[in-house]
XYZ file of C-alpha atoms in Angstrom:
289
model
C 42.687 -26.452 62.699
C 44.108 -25.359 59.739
C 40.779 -25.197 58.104
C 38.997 -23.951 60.224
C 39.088 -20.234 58.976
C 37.923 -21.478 55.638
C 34.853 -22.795 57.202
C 34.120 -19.387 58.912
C 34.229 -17.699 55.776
C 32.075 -19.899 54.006
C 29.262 -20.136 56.784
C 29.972 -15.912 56.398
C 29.058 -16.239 52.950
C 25.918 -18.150 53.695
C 24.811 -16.042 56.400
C 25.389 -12.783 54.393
C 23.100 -13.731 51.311
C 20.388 -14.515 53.448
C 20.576 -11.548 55.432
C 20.453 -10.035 51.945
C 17.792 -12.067 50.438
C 15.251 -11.342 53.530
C 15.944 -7.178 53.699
C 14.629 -7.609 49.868
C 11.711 -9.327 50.627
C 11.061 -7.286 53.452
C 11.287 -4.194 51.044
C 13.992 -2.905 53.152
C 16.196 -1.743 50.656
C 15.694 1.277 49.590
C 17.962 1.919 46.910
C 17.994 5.822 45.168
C 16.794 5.571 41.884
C 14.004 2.760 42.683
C 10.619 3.103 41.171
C 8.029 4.385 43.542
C 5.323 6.125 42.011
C 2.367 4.336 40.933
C 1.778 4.282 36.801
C -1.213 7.160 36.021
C -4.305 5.565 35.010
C -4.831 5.101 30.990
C -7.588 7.401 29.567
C -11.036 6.154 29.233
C -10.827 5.785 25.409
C -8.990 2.919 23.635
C -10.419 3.560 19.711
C -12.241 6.478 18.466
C -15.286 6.319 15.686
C -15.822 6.291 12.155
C -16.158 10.074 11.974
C -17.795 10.357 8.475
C -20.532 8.217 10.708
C -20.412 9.801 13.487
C -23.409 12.414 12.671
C -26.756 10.921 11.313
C -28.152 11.553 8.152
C -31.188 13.145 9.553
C -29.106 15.229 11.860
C -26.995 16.248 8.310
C -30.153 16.830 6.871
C -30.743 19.814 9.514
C -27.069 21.188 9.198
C -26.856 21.285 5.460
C -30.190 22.970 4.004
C -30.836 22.375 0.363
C -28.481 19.136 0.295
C -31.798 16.250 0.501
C -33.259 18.282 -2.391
C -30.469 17.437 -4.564
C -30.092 14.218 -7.282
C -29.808 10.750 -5.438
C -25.885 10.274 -6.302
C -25.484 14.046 -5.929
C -26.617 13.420 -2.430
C -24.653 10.561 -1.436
C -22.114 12.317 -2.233
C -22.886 14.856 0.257
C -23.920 12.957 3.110
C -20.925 10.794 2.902
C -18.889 13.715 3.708
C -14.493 13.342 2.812
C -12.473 12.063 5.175
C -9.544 13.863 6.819
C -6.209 12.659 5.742
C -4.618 11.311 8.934
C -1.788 8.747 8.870
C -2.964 7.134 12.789
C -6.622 6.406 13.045
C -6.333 5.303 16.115
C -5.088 8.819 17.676
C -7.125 11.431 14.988
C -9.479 11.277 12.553
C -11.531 13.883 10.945
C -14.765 14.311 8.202
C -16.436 17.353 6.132
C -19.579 17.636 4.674
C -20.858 20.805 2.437
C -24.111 21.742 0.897
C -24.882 24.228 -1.900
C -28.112 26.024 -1.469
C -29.422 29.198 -3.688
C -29.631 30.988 0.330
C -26.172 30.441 1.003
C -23.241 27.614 1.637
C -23.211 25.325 4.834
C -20.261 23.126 5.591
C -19.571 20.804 8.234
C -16.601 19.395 9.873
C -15.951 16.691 12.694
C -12.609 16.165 14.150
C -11.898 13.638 16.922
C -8.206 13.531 18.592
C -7.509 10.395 21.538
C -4.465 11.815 23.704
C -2.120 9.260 24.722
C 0.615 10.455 27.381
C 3.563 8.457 27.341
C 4.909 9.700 30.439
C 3.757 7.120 33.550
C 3.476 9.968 35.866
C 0.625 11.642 33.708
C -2.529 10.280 33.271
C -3.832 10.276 28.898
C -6.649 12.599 31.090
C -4.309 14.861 32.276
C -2.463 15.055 28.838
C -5.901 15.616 27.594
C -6.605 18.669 29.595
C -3.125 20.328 28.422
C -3.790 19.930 24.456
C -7.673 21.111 25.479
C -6.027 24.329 27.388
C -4.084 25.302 24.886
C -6.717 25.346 22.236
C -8.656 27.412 24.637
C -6.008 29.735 24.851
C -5.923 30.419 21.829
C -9.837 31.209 21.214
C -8.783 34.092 23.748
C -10.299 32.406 26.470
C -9.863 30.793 30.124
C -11.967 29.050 32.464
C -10.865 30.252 35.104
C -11.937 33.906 34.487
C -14.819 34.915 33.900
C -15.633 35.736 29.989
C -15.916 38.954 28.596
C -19.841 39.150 28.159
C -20.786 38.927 31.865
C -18.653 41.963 32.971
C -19.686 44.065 30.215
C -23.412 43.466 30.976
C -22.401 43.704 35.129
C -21.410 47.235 33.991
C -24.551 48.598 31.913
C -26.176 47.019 35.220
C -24.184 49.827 37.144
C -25.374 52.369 34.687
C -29.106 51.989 34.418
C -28.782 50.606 38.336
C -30.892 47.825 37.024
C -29.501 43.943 37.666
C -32.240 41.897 36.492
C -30.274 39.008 34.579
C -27.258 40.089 35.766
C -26.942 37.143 38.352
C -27.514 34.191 35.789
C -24.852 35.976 33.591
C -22.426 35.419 36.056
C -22.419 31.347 34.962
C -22.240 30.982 30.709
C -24.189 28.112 31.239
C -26.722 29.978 32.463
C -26.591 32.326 30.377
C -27.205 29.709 27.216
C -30.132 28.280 28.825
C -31.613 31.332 29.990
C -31.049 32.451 25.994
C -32.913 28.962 25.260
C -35.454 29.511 27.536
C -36.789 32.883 26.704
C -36.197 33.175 22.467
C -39.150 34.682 22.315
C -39.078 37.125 25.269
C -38.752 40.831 24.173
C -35.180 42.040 24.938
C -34.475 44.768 27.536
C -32.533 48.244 26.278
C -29.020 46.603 27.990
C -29.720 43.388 26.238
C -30.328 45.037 22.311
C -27.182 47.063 23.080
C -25.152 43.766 22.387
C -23.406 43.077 26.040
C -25.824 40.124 26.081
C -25.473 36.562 25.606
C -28.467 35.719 24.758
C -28.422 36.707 21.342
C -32.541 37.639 21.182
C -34.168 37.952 17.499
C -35.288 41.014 16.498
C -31.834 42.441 18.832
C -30.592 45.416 16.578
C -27.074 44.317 17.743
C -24.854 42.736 14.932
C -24.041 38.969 15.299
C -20.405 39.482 16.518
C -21.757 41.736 19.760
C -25.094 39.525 20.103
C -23.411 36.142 20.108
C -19.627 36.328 21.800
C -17.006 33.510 22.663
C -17.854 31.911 25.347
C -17.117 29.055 28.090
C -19.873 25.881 28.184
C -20.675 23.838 30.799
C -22.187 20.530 30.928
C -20.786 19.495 27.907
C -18.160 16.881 28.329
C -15.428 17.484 31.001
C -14.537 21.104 29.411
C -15.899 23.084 26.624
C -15.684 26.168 24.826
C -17.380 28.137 22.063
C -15.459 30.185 19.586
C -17.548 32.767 17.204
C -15.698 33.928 14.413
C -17.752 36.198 12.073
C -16.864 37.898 8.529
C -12.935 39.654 8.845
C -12.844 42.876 7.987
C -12.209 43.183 4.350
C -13.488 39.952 3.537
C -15.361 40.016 0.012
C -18.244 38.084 1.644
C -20.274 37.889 5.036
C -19.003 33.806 6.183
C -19.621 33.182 9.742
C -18.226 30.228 11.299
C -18.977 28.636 14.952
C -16.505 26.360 16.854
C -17.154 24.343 19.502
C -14.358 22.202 21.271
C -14.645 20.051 24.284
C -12.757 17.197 26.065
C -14.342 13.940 27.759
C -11.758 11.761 29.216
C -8.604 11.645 26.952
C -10.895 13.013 23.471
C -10.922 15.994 22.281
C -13.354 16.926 19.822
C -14.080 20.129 17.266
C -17.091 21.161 15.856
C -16.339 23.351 13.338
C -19.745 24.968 11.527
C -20.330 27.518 8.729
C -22.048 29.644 6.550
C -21.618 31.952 3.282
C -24.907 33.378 2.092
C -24.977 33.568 -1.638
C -25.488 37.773 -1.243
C -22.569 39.808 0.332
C -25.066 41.974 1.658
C -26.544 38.679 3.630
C -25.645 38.561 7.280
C -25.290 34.637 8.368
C -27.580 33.653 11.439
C -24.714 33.445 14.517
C -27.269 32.598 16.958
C -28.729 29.281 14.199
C -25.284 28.320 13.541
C -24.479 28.503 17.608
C -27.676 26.383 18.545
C -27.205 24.017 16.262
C -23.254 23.353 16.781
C -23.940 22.864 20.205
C -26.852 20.948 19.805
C -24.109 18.231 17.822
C -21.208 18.619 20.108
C -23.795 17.270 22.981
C -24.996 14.306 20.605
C -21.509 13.263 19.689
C -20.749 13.814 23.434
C -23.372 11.253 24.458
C -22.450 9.129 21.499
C -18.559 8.906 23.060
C -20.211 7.918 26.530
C -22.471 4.860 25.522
């Protein structure tokens, strides 16, 4: 008898880790602190590309006028374009190219940035979308306003009492296609007063008015385009064209530009806007294959 409450204990024991073991298995403990939120998904893109590759030669052809006329070394050397210094390859890389022509100066640049969030709760996506927004911030612009050259023609619409256009301006994308569609239509008074997007030839507006900052669509997941003509006080008319967009966790900048060889040159805005969108979408299909 004397060992008898010995016994008890130990078949206690016994019963009590099992009792333990099965509310564990059972998921029944609920401990605070326990993980319970599911890992975000990783971004779509594990590698990015060769970026001095990235644009075709014929493509660099196009961009950089006067460069295939140039020496066969000469234009190697061009075409091969200088890599960005970057000490990760796998997170941003970055190429240039520039061509000397007796017109003016073209350059080139291509910069490609994978987003990696390292918090479990965030998806590389999301991460993505914060580095994109802030960029887009800082053009001076939001997408989820509306940009400034819509209102601005909604109000010459008021004055003259005339809205023809003024519904397809409401969407930028629109607005680019419609400014695609009909180069060669003659522009209306409100359009040649530079509230327009469309950026007409033969428009007696000035580049800056004719061809404003806008928001794209269909082009990647987000996109923007940032015109930045001559500063005031610059010694020389140089016109450079951004355009930035985001496809899965990638962001990528095209940055494009030109310095005509006469101060009293005024750079094409609506060329150099065609034709740095026209790139963003290749490299943006390129990305998705």
């Amino acid at each position: 008898m004397a060992y008898v409450p010995g016994v008890a204990l130990l078949a206690a024991l016994v019963v009590g880790c099992s009792a333990g073991a099965d509310g564990n298995a059972n998921g029944a403990d609920s401990k605070a602190g326990s993980p319970t939120v599911t890992p975000a998904p990783p971004g779509k893109y594990l590698t990015l590309p060769a970026p001095c590759r990235a644009v075709p030669r014929s493509t660099l052809k196009d961009l950089l006028p006067g460069a295939a006329e140039l020496p066969g070394d000469q234009q190697d050397k061009v075409f091969r374009g200088s890599a960005a210094v970057t000490y990760d390859t796998d997170r941003k890389v970055g190429c240039s190219w520039k061509s000397d022509a007796p017109s003016a100066t073209r350059s080139l640049s291509v910069d490609f940035e994978r987003v990696v969030s390292y918090d479990p709760a965030v998806s590389d996506d999301d991460r993505a979308d914060t580095v994109y927004a802030k960029k887009e911030k800082a053009a001076g612009l939001s997408s989820s306003t509306p940009p400034g050259p819509p209102d601005e023609k909604d109000k010459k619409g008021e004055e003259s009492e005339t809205s023809e256009g003024s519904g397809k301006a409401e969407d930028p994308a629109d607005a680019d296609t419609d400014a695609d569609a009909t180069g060669s239509a003659e522009p209306s008074p409100s359009e040649s007063s530079g509230g327009s997007t469309d950026g007409t030839p033969g428009s007696s507006s000035s580049p800056e008015e004719a061809l404003p900052s806008r928001i794209l669509d269909n082009l990647g997941d987000a996109a923007f385009l940032q015109d930045l003509p001559k500063q005031a006080g610059s010694p020389a008319q140089h016109h450079t064209v951004s355009v930035v967009f985001r496809t899965s966790n990638v962001v990528v900048t095209v940055r494009y530009a030109e310095q005509p060889a006469l101060i009293t040159q005024v750079p094409g805005g609506r060329e150099l806007q065609e034709k740095a969108q026209a790139l963003a979408r290749k490299l943006a299909e390129t990305l998705s294959e």
